[in-house]
């Protein structure tokens, strides 16, 4: 009989062989310094960026702390430790002048974005998104700045903020994620090259989604992005961060730090679509993504983290909330996809300090190929955080029997008026579900895409509309051959 | 339209269908009846292309084309529809999104433009009225938390939306109370025309009071052992299956 329905194994083989679609590099001249890390390199970076003395001191202190720290190995991931002396710590695309409009963008850069299907002009025109592109390390274009400036909103690269708004940077940098917090945050503090800065003044509502596209471009260049976002009292901002990286054969280190500050009655929505190069189907190459993301919530404020993680060879990432103020709210919505040989150890920390603080965790893992996905979450309720509540839901969807999914929930409750709920499920995509879709004329690939989208719906719904569409497309690409 | 020739099929090496012959023409309604375990659901699964079943020999042609040559989704595109006995849940996907995906895929294959959201909604509304369905259905997730009756109604709703040439209703009456049965049967009757055909698979006669078959076939032990007009169903209702199955067992052993 000729009927050729795919068996589960064949299906798996297809999923496993889906290759990263965004593998290309942009040919742009870059200003690069020699490999390796030393006090001298830290000084060069600071000097190249024309930084004030206090910034250099901050970096040097972080560097000294880093020297005494050890790379953590408690995560459920296994990778050869990078040689930190074999990494280039500074690389800036050579641009003759800063740009007033996206039309002045380097044609090569433009082509890259076109290949990614991201038309900046289109976005600018259609969706009113202000985009601060970080190509390698230095921001090359910033849009909508003047419009935002009218409202007193500052949205610029962190380098620019250090020059133009030193009082804000000095006041808040490193207050949520201190340099000594961990090995990677110390490294970042010492050598960060650029990133984004955002300040929303009291009582104002940012009228558009702020967004940044990150890309690693220069071969062998580590990315040490630094993001600092301050929402002053009663303000609101929604921030989008999306990443795609070109294909590389050697591992690339990405150690970003993101700090969010939500003052009284403020709300920050921080959405990420992460698609760093995951390595090829044999597990060769790919980005190491070791990120420290943390926000602090003051009274009645709210921070919401939403992430769709499909990329990187190794991911180590726990966007967290310190719920310091009474009635503050922390949320974490996550979809983490691992395929081929990818490894991800991701989750969140919700630290309840304020009374009546509330947190919600919805984590959806999808594992395919020979990958390994772990959820690691800490819910900590301090003695004084009376009447606090947490709800956690951790689901795993497995495709095939060669992948692994793990859940490591940590719960510490130090008072008896608080409530903590934890739910967890593990499921597989059923052949009967696929056949049902097939029978309705939906092909197997589309069927898996549909089922996965349904599974992730609670998280995707949290994303702003345009981003949700992009995320859906990304899920499809990441699990292509069978998953969407 | 559909021609099944000496079809032998089974599951995991076990032969269940032992030589089925069946011919269905446009505009006809065929009922396939039989006791539990006679192979009714196997037959519908094989026609739809469920990979869990293995075709051993014989052929199925649909509008002159070898159906066994096609994947399940390709068969659906040709106009074969199966109303499942046990419809599966697809969490997180709304009924409207699911149907939209199905229609979009089919139109893509047929080289047609996607239907506009407005046309799609209008059509959904029309078909829901036909089946006496509440509007809330559309935003519920596919079969998630549906009662048995709601699931069956949802199957017929999809059939109404997809407008198949051949609809196979596998035990559509099970799980339906008498009122729901009437509504569903009524819907099926209204969808019937001179260009399409229906195969009703059922254990009981009661559905056939509402959907009047042109032909009734009795399936027993993997073979069609008796065929007749609608009066055969009434006879079965009165006399049970025994008189036919005993006769058949004598013949086939």
XYZ file of C-alpha atoms in Angstrom:
737
model
C 0.000 0.000 0.000
C 1.336 3.363 -0.937
C -0.308 5.475 1.676
C 2.593 7.212 3.380
C 1.523 8.592 6.695
C 4.574 9.612 8.647
C 5.385 7.412 11.579
C 6.259 9.156 14.813
C 9.937 8.392 14.304
C 9.978 9.839 10.823
C 8.156 12.853 12.094
C 10.752 13.250 14.795
C 13.567 12.951 12.311
C 11.988 15.806 10.411
C 11.604 17.995 13.435
C 15.111 17.278 14.452
C 16.492 18.251 11.120
C 14.765 21.603 10.885
C 17.561 24.112 10.433
C 17.837 27.625 11.710
C 16.499 29.952 9.072
C 18.202 33.134 10.112
C 21.781 32.068 9.505
C 23.515 34.836 7.662
C 25.957 37.553 8.562
C 25.953 41.149 7.584
C 29.034 42.441 5.920
C 29.630 45.663 7.785
C 33.018 47.009 8.761
C 33.444 46.809 12.513
C 35.677 48.533 14.972
C 37.030 45.695 17.082
C 39.590 45.457 19.865
C 41.867 42.502 20.556
C 40.651 39.353 22.295
C 40.766 38.826 26.019
C 39.748 40.478 29.255
C 41.903 42.537 31.580
C 41.697 45.779 33.507
C 43.241 47.359 30.431
C 40.399 46.128 28.213
C 37.817 47.491 30.636
C 39.587 50.858 30.503
C 39.686 50.785 26.693
C 35.965 50.056 26.456
C 35.152 52.876 28.834
C 37.452 55.220 26.981
C 36.121 54.306 23.552
C 32.719 55.174 24.856
C 33.987 58.409 26.283
C 32.577 57.586 29.688
C 32.785 59.695 32.841
C 35.023 58.674 35.706
C 32.247 57.214 37.875
C 31.283 54.814 35.121
C 34.858 53.598 34.735
C 35.063 53.101 38.491
C 31.850 51.102 38.413
C 33.246 48.857 35.694
C 36.604 48.382 37.389
C 34.982 47.451 40.671
C 32.780 44.935 38.890
C 35.806 43.529 37.073
C 37.650 42.981 40.378
C 34.620 41.234 41.791
C 34.310 39.069 38.703
C 37.925 37.934 39.032
C 37.082 36.398 42.389
C 33.896 34.692 41.267
C 33.356 31.293 39.747
C 31.136 30.373 36.852
C 27.976 28.760 38.291
C 27.349 25.110 37.539
C 24.144 24.381 39.439
C 21.932 24.687 36.370
C 20.742 21.572 34.568
C 22.855 22.292 31.503
C 26.094 20.861 30.249
C 28.454 22.846 28.043
C 32.170 23.476 27.691
C 32.947 26.581 29.768
C 33.889 29.483 27.512
C 37.463 30.678 27.550
C 36.978 34.248 28.665
C 40.356 35.262 27.303
C 39.352 34.132 23.841
C 36.463 36.559 23.461
C 36.427 39.982 21.875
C 34.799 42.363 24.294
C 34.139 45.337 22.104
C 32.875 45.686 18.592
C 30.981 48.591 17.122
C 29.739 48.849 13.580
C 31.496 51.742 11.881
C 28.912 54.359 11.233
C 29.951 57.777 10.110
C 27.281 59.664 11.946
C 24.207 59.035 14.021
C 20.969 58.748 12.123
C 17.962 60.946 12.285
C 15.758 58.608 10.345
C 15.715 54.957 9.395
C 16.091 55.901 5.742
C 19.712 56.771 6.419
C 20.391 53.248 7.579
C 23.294 51.321 6.071
C 21.873 49.401 3.066
C 23.566 46.217 4.314
C 21.846 46.546 7.657
C 18.597 47.136 5.935
C 19.010 43.970 3.932
C 19.545 42.003 7.125
C 16.333 43.231 8.583
C 14.507 42.558 5.377
C 15.723 38.980 5.442
C 14.330 38.683 8.942
C 11.057 39.921 7.650
C 11.276 42.995 9.841
C 10.637 46.094 7.874
C 11.386 48.936 10.212
C 9.692 51.521 8.082
C 6.695 49.328 7.851
C 6.655 48.899 11.588
C 7.195 52.568 12.143
C 4.367 53.448 9.812
C 1.876 50.734 10.618
C 2.267 49.948 14.255
C 3.777 53.086 15.710
C 6.648 51.146 17.270
C 9.765 53.097 18.117
C 12.761 50.904 17.425
C 16.169 51.172 18.937
C 18.279 48.697 16.965
C 21.296 47.213 18.615
C 23.504 45.702 15.939
C 26.416 44.191 17.713
C 26.990 46.599 20.462
C 26.308 50.156 19.530
C 22.915 51.536 18.760
C 22.829 52.586 15.146
C 19.398 54.023 14.831
C 16.828 55.407 17.176
C 13.421 56.464 16.065
C 10.460 58.280 17.470
C 12.753 59.885 19.936
C 11.472 63.369 19.443
C 7.886 62.265 19.782
C 8.660 60.560 23.053
C 10.675 63.523 24.229
C 7.567 65.684 24.121
C 6.134 63.485 26.860
C 9.353 63.589 28.818
C 9.996 59.951 27.997
C 13.627 59.087 27.532
C 14.332 56.147 25.248
C 17.898 55.861 24.078
C 20.973 53.684 24.159
C 22.529 53.237 27.564
C 25.754 54.854 26.306
C 23.814 57.928 25.390
C 22.039 57.899 28.730
C 25.396 57.814 30.509
C 26.351 60.979 28.624
C 23.019 62.789 28.667
C 21.310 61.612 31.840
C 24.127 60.623 34.175
C 22.105 61.431 37.296
C 19.452 58.800 36.433
C 21.922 56.146 35.399
C 24.085 56.743 38.425
C 21.098 56.564 40.729
C 19.622 53.311 39.416
C 22.299 51.295 37.586
C 23.102 48.138 39.523
C 20.467 48.722 42.190
C 18.308 45.766 41.162
C 21.045 43.544 39.792
C 24.249 44.446 41.630
C 27.454 43.612 39.799
C 28.333 41.029 42.461
C 24.946 39.295 42.049
C 26.436 36.532 39.962
C 29.357 35.674 37.723
C 27.649 36.844 34.547
C 26.201 40.037 35.978
C 29.684 40.993 37.213
C 31.109 40.281 33.776
C 28.389 42.354 32.169
C 28.913 45.268 34.553
C 32.613 45.292 33.694
C 32.386 45.129 29.921
C 28.870 45.997 28.754
C 29.137 47.789 25.478
C 25.645 49.063 24.962
C 21.995 48.439 25.490
C 18.858 50.403 26.080
C 17.760 52.966 28.584
C 14.238 54.054 29.227
C 12.693 56.474 31.676
C 8.960 57.128 31.903
C 8.156 60.209 33.969
C 5.564 60.380 36.730
C 1.995 59.768 35.682
C 2.647 59.302 32.000
C 1.597 56.432 29.854
C 3.979 55.597 27.078
C 1.776 55.817 23.964
C 3.617 53.175 21.952
C 5.315 49.872 22.453
C 9.017 50.466 22.863
C 11.069 47.906 21.073
C 14.632 46.878 20.482
C 16.019 44.326 18.102
C 19.269 42.778 19.163
C 21.627 40.945 16.921
C 24.998 39.401 17.441
C 26.942 40.116 14.299
C 30.696 40.260 14.541
C 32.186 36.738 14.554
C 33.352 35.735 17.995
C 32.049 38.862 19.664
C 30.361 38.479 22.983
C 27.277 40.492 23.566
C 26.986 42.219 26.897
C 23.832 44.208 26.686
C 22.685 46.362 29.520
C 19.116 47.501 29.826
C 17.798 49.860 32.449
C 14.139 50.742 32.517
C 12.614 53.081 35.069
C 8.872 53.644 35.319
C 8.314 56.525 37.685
C 5.246 56.797 39.930
C 1.948 56.055 38.236
C 3.447 55.513 34.802
C 3.034 52.703 32.300
C 5.277 51.249 29.643
C 5.298 48.202 27.419
C 8.731 47.205 26.211
C 9.513 44.648 23.508
C 12.798 42.930 22.967
C 13.443 40.557 20.099
C 16.541 38.696 19.097
C 17.785 36.782 16.089
C 21.410 35.971 15.438
C 23.324 34.886 12.356
C 24.620 31.369 12.009
C 28.001 30.665 13.582
C 30.093 27.590 14.142
C 31.753 28.679 17.352
C 29.852 29.358 20.495
C 28.985 32.909 21.219
C 28.515 34.242 24.691
C 25.631 36.473 25.493
C 25.454 37.748 29.046
C 22.909 40.497 29.284
C 21.592 42.279 32.326
C 18.162 43.856 32.435
C 16.997 45.951 35.373
C 13.443 47.170 35.758
C 12.259 49.642 38.358
C 8.530 50.119 38.873
C 7.922 52.947 41.321
C 4.652 53.283 43.274
C 1.572 52.610 41.120
C 3.652 52.053 37.995
C 3.337 49.205 35.520
C 5.973 47.660 33.282
C 5.253 45.033 30.675
C 8.437 43.507 29.328
C 8.123 41.100 26.397
C 10.924 39.120 24.815
C 11.149 36.970 21.757
C 14.507 35.271 21.887
C 15.867 33.521 18.818
C 19.630 33.415 19.117
C 21.327 30.865 16.905
C 20.696 27.476 18.598
C 23.492 25.527 16.912
C 23.006 23.162 13.995
C 21.138 19.876 14.152
C 24.209 18.046 15.414
C 24.565 20.439 18.315
C 27.472 22.357 16.824
C 27.745 26.069 17.502
C 25.030 28.213 18.923
C 24.763 31.016 21.414
C 25.221 30.733 25.162
C 22.562 32.908 26.645
C 23.291 33.674 30.288
C 20.999 36.463 31.237
C 20.122 38.178 34.473
C 16.780 39.948 34.345
C 15.198 41.364 37.433
C 12.675 43.993 38.371
C 11.714 45.676 41.585
C 8.127 46.615 42.354
C 7.259 49.361 44.796
C 3.793 49.998 46.256
C 0.811 48.959 44.093
C 3.052 48.494 41.109
C 3.230 45.675 38.605
C 5.895 44.034 36.507
C 4.968 41.498 33.902
C 7.603 39.416 32.114
C 6.566 37.575 28.970
C 9.097 35.551 27.059
C 9.099 33.288 24.047
C 12.422 31.483 24.036
C 13.212 29.444 20.966
C 16.891 30.029 20.398
C 20.352 29.595 21.935
C 22.357 26.437 22.426
C 22.345 26.947 26.181
C 19.949 29.199 28.059
C 20.310 30.269 31.671
C 17.707 32.836 32.423
C 15.342 33.717 35.263
C 13.454 36.978 34.830
C 12.453 37.800 38.386
C 10.428 40.204 40.473
C 11.211 41.621 43.874
C 7.781 42.490 45.205
C 8.966 45.050 47.713
C 5.900 47.239 47.952
C 2.573 46.345 49.499
C -0.034 45.198 46.942
C 2.587 44.824 44.265
C 2.120 42.288 41.464
C 4.642 40.161 39.611
C 3.905 38.036 36.559
C 5.945 35.632 34.494
C 4.631 34.097 31.293
C 7.021 31.900 29.394
C 7.207 29.596 26.406
C 10.544 27.840 26.105
C 11.202 25.671 23.079
C 14.194 23.378 22.836
C 14.989 21.275 19.806
C 17.956 19.248 18.494
C 20.666 19.534 21.194
C 19.464 22.742 22.805
C 19.492 23.068 26.578
C 17.464 25.512 28.560
C 17.303 26.086 32.292
C 14.851 28.901 32.694
C 12.171 30.122 35.038
C 11.652 32.905 37.479
C 12.019 34.121 41.037
C 9.184 35.836 42.815
C 10.396 37.397 46.029
C 7.457 38.574 48.124
C 8.391 41.233 50.665
C 5.350 43.538 50.643
C 1.982 42.726 52.179
C -0.775 41.471 49.858
C 1.717 41.015 47.078
C 0.646 38.712 44.288
C 2.511 36.692 41.714
C 1.515 34.500 38.787
C 3.785 32.105 36.943
C 2.734 30.375 33.730
C 5.601 28.423 32.203
C 5.184 26.280 29.087
C 8.046 24.103 27.952
C 8.199 22.383 24.576
C 10.959 19.848 24.072
C 11.780 18.119 20.811
C 14.742 16.302 19.291
C 17.452 15.438 21.820
C 17.010 18.622 23.770
C 16.707 19.261 27.451
C 14.364 21.797 28.984
C 14.132 22.683 32.653
C 11.873 24.970 34.556
C 13.470 26.369 37.705
C 11.390 28.670 39.814
C 11.605 30.147 43.270
C 8.628 31.510 45.144
C 9.799 33.111 48.347
C 7.359 34.720 50.749
C 8.993 36.682 53.545
C 7.674 36.849 57.079
C 6.343 40.356 56.617
C 4.636 39.623 53.307
C 1.321 38.868 54.957
C -1.612 37.688 52.830
C 0.553 37.206 49.789
C -0.455 34.871 47.026
C 1.259 32.941 44.307
C -0.109 30.781 41.562
C 2.293 28.712 39.476
C 1.538 26.523 36.512
C 4.296 24.633 34.757
C 3.439 22.547 31.734
C 5.680 20.504 29.496
C 4.944 19.255 26.029
C 7.217 16.505 24.789
C 7.764 15.557 21.183
C 9.265 12.115 20.872
C 11.141 10.134 23.497
C 14.672 11.469 23.119
C 14.163 14.789 24.864
C 13.984 15.608 28.534
C 11.849 17.946 30.542
C 12.433 18.799 34.187
C 10.767 20.970 36.775
C 12.564 22.363 39.797
C 10.144 24.395 41.876
C 11.440 25.941 45.108
C 8.891 27.301 47.537
C 9.696 29.096 50.783
C 6.864 30.560 52.807
C 7.648 32.243 56.115
C 4.194 33.310 57.274
C 0.897 31.504 57.604
C -1.460 33.992 56.000
C -0.108 33.509 52.493
C -1.219 31.105 49.810
C 0.887 29.284 47.274
C -0.466 27.062 44.533
C 1.591 24.987 42.154
C 0.282 22.969 39.225
C 2.315 20.951 36.777
C 1.470 18.795 33.776
C 3.416 16.866 31.171
C 1.865 15.837 27.890
C 2.691 14.626 24.412
C 1.167 15.625 21.117
C -1.169 12.751 20.401
C -1.294 10.894 17.103
C -5.056 10.981 17.445
C -4.981 14.797 17.574
C -2.868 14.913 14.434
C -5.118 12.439 12.632
C -8.169 14.442 13.627
C -6.639 17.581 12.089
C -5.520 15.612 9.005
C -9.047 14.391 8.522
C -10.204 17.986 8.409
C -7.684 18.729 5.675
C -5.008 20.204 7.929
C -1.594 18.759 7.025
C 0.635 17.283 9.714
C 2.986 20.274 9.970
C 0.149 22.740 10.222
C -1.591 20.453 12.690
C 1.395 20.429 15.012
C 1.693 24.198 14.637
C -1.925 24.548 15.581
C -1.654 22.248 18.580
C 1.490 23.974 19.850
C -0.078 27.391 19.431
C -3.074 26.224 21.377
C -0.812 24.927 24.109
C 1.033 28.255 24.316
C -2.052 30.415 23.996
C -2.078 31.633 27.593
C 1.404 33.031 27.115
C 1.097 34.273 23.518
C -2.032 36.163 24.532
C 0.120 38.266 26.830
C 2.201 39.563 23.940
C 1.288 42.708 22.057
C -0.543 41.821 18.838
C 2.232 42.282 16.249
C 4.674 40.489 18.478
C 2.320 37.574 19.025
C 2.131 36.993 15.286
C 5.913 37.066 15.026
C 6.222 34.699 17.974
C 3.807 32.280 16.397
C 5.846 32.319 13.210
C 8.961 31.696 15.228
C 7.443 28.695 17.006
C 6.573 27.298 13.607
C 10.103 27.782 12.277
C 11.747 26.433 15.423
C 9.875 23.168 15.335
C 9.544 22.965 11.575
C 9.078 19.520 10.142
C 6.477 18.961 12.741
C 5.916 21.840 15.080
C 4.700 25.321 14.607
C -18.546 7.945 -6.118
C -17.072 5.426 -3.666
C -16.170 1.910 -4.636
C -14.679 -0.551 -2.187
C -13.408 -3.785 -3.637
C -12.620 -6.864 -1.605
C -11.018 -4.729 1.105
C -9.027 -6.575 3.738
C -7.555 -4.551 6.544
C -6.556 -4.876 10.154
C -4.583 -3.624 13.063
C -1.316 -4.961 14.437
C -1.422 -8.076 12.285
C -5.021 -8.896 13.160
C -7.328 -9.046 10.173
C -10.563 -7.241 10.977
C -12.070 -6.500 7.586
C -12.157 -9.714 5.607
C -13.274 -8.638 2.172
C -15.614 -5.641 2.043
C -17.429 -4.746 -1.153
C -19.434 -1.563 -1.198
C -20.525 0.868 -3.843
C -21.961 4.298 -3.004
C -23.345 6.659 -5.631
C -24.043 10.363 -5.549
C -27.204 11.310 -3.717
C -27.365 8.063 -1.754
C -27.514 7.385 1.957
C -26.098 4.078 3.115
C -26.439 2.716 6.606
C -23.911 0.251 7.932
C -25.172 -1.630 10.937
C -23.797 -4.437 12.943
C -23.014 -5.696 16.400
C -20.058 -4.427 18.404
C -16.743 -5.634 17.088
C -18.029 -6.299 13.599
C -15.533 -3.869 12.043
C -17.700 -0.764 11.548
C -15.221 1.726 12.981
C -12.303 0.001 11.286
C -14.014 0.538 7.962
C -14.530 4.249 8.570
C -10.940 4.641 9.817
C -9.513 2.919 6.755
C -11.554 5.071 4.389
C -10.321 8.198 6.180
C -6.724 6.938 6.156
C -5.945 6.365 9.822
C -2.353 5.119 9.857
C -2.996 2.793 12.779
C -4.832 0.492 10.419
C -3.101 -1.525 7.785
C -4.654 -2.307 4.428
C -3.812 -5.883 3.505
C -5.426 -6.094 0.086
C -8.246 -4.746 -2.010
C -8.920 -1.225 -3.127
C -10.938 1.887 -2.415
C -11.606 4.290 -5.228
C -13.214 7.673 -4.815
C -14.493 9.433 -7.903
C -12.275 7.182 -9.965
C -9.141 7.909 -7.951
C -7.238 5.439 -5.786
C -7.964 6.685 -2.288
C -5.360 4.444 -0.647
C -2.729 6.406 -2.541
C -3.544 9.578 -0.639
C -2.659 10.960 2.792
C -5.546 11.597 5.188
C -5.438 15.366 4.595
C -5.435 14.814 0.821
C -8.487 12.600 1.163
C -10.168 15.367 3.125
C -9.339 17.821 0.339
C -11.017 15.460 -2.145
C -14.169 15.685 -0.085
C -14.068 12.777 2.365
C -15.320 13.671 5.821
C -15.433 11.521 8.932
C -17.591 12.450 11.869
C -15.614 10.813 14.676
C -17.127 8.518 17.219
C -14.776 9.986 19.816
C -13.745 13.509 18.738
C -10.444 14.571 20.365
C -9.800 17.712 22.361
C -7.422 20.337 21.035
C -6.762 22.656 23.986
C -6.289 26.341 23.316
C -7.723 26.284 19.783
C -11.176 27.742 19.388
C -13.800 26.087 17.237
C -13.783 29.073 14.880
C -9.989 29.082 14.531
C -9.913 25.373 13.917
C -12.531 25.528 11.209
C -10.827 28.538 9.692
C -7.558 26.581 9.508
C -9.316 23.622 7.891
C -11.079 25.751 5.294
C -7.974 27.803 4.569
C -5.873 24.680 3.994
C -8.444 23.154 1.702
C -8.847 26.328 -0.330
C -5.083 26.655 -0.599
C -4.812 23.156 -2.036
C -7.668 23.817 -4.445
C -5.966 27.027 -5.543
C -8.696 29.255 -4.151
C -8.232 32.509 -2.307
C -8.703 32.508 1.448
C -12.209 33.293 2.559
C -12.666 36.713 4.070
C -13.263 36.809 7.799
C -16.675 38.280 7.191
C -17.794 35.589 4.747
C -16.471 32.929 7.054
C -18.379 34.288 10.016
C -21.573 34.623 8.024
C -21.283 31.047 6.888
C -20.593 29.888 10.435
C -23.638 31.733 11.652
C -25.830 30.165 8.986
C -24.628 26.645 9.759
C -24.942 27.153 13.488
C -28.560 28.127 13.055
C -29.059 24.958 11.071
C -27.828 22.944 14.033
C -29.476 25.051 16.687
C -26.112 25.978 18.219
C -25.439 28.862 20.577
C -22.999 31.523 19.417
C -20.701 30.837 22.365
C -19.603 27.619 20.672
C -17.254 29.414 18.327
C -14.988 30.757 21.025
C -14.832 27.549 23.037
C -11.765 25.393 22.629
C -12.141 22.399 20.343
C -14.071 19.751 22.275
C -12.491 20.832 25.550
C -15.044 20.337 28.288
C -17.750 19.526 25.715
C -20.480 17.079 26.679
C -20.903 13.999 24.503
C -23.783 15.646 22.681
C -21.886 18.901 22.145
C -18.987 17.007 20.622
C -21.240 15.289 18.111
C -22.950 18.509 17.225
C -19.531 20.083 16.701
C -18.677 17.272 14.287
C -21.759 17.911 12.185
C -21.074 21.643 12.349
C -17.643 21.047 10.805
C -19.257 18.864 8.190
C -21.686 21.648 7.360
C -18.801 24.104 7.048
C -16.562 21.845 4.967
C -19.334 20.611 2.657
C -17.831 17.203 1.874
C -18.829 15.007 -1.026
C -18.815 11.919 1.132
C -19.675 12.106 4.810
C -19.152 9.124 7.069
C -21.003 9.436 10.352
C -19.442 7.025 12.819
C -21.861 6.315 15.669
C -22.998 9.907 15.601
C -26.072 8.973 17.624
C -24.169 7.664 20.613
C -24.157 10.166 23.443
C -27.070 12.137 22.016
C -30.379 12.498 23.823
C -33.521 12.297 21.736
C -33.847 16.056 21.153
C -30.228 16.480 20.164
C -30.551 13.431 17.937
C -33.428 15.061 16.101
C -31.527 18.344 15.641
C -28.398 16.628 14.391
C -30.323 14.325 12.060
C -32.285 17.259 10.785
C -29.020 19.076 10.055
C -27.640 16.078 8.177
C -30.829 15.827 6.119
C -30.667 19.480 5.167
C -27.062 19.119 4.035
C -27.972 16.201 1.805
C -28.298 16.859 -1.904
C -28.059 15.046 -5.210
C -24.307 15.631 -5.435
C -23.157 14.224 -2.104
C -23.429 10.920 -0.305
C -23.629 9.817 3.311
C -22.592 6.655 5.090
C -24.254 6.301 8.469
C -22.562 3.846 10.790
C -24.709 2.888 13.716
C -25.481 0.150 16.125
C -29.100 1.121 16.643
C -31.993 1.696 14.385
C -33.169 4.885 16.127
C -30.960 7.273 14.096
C -32.407 5.748 10.943
C -35.871 6.924 11.951
C -34.532 10.411 11.296
C -32.006 9.861 8.558
C -33.742 7.578 6.107
C -31.229 5.336 4.312
C -31.538 4.151 0.742
C -29.561 1.030 1.579
C -28.835 -0.847 4.767
C -25.845 -3.177 5.111
C -25.194 -5.506 7.966
C -21.558 -5.905 8.888
C -20.550 -8.993 10.781
C -17.118 -10.376 11.500
C -15.498 -8.175 8.877
C -17.900 -8.885 6.057
C -21.105 -7.346 4.749
C -23.402 -10.296 5.270
C -26.696 -8.784 4.238
C -27.828 -5.749 2.267
C -31.286 -4.399 1.711
C -33.506 -1.327 1.736
C -34.554 0.713 4.742
C -36.968 -2.034 5.804
C -33.974 -4.174 6.755
C -33.251 -1.799 9.593
C -36.751 -2.267 10.967
C -36.413 -6.009 10.697
C -33.157 -5.857 12.659
C -34.818 -3.726 15.270
C -37.490 -6.380 15.736
C -35.477 -9.571 15.375
C -31.980 -8.516 16.483
C -28.795 -9.513 14.665
C -28.754 -13.172 15.617
C -30.715 -14.561 12.719
C -28.372 -12.954 10.237
C -25.105 -13.618 12.047
C -25.909 -17.298 12.578
C -26.646 -17.701 8.922
C -23.427 -15.933 8.034
C -21.352 -17.971 10.439
C -22.632 -21.119 8.776
C -21.544 -19.784 5.411
C -18.135 -18.324 6.332
C -17.317 -20.490 9.302
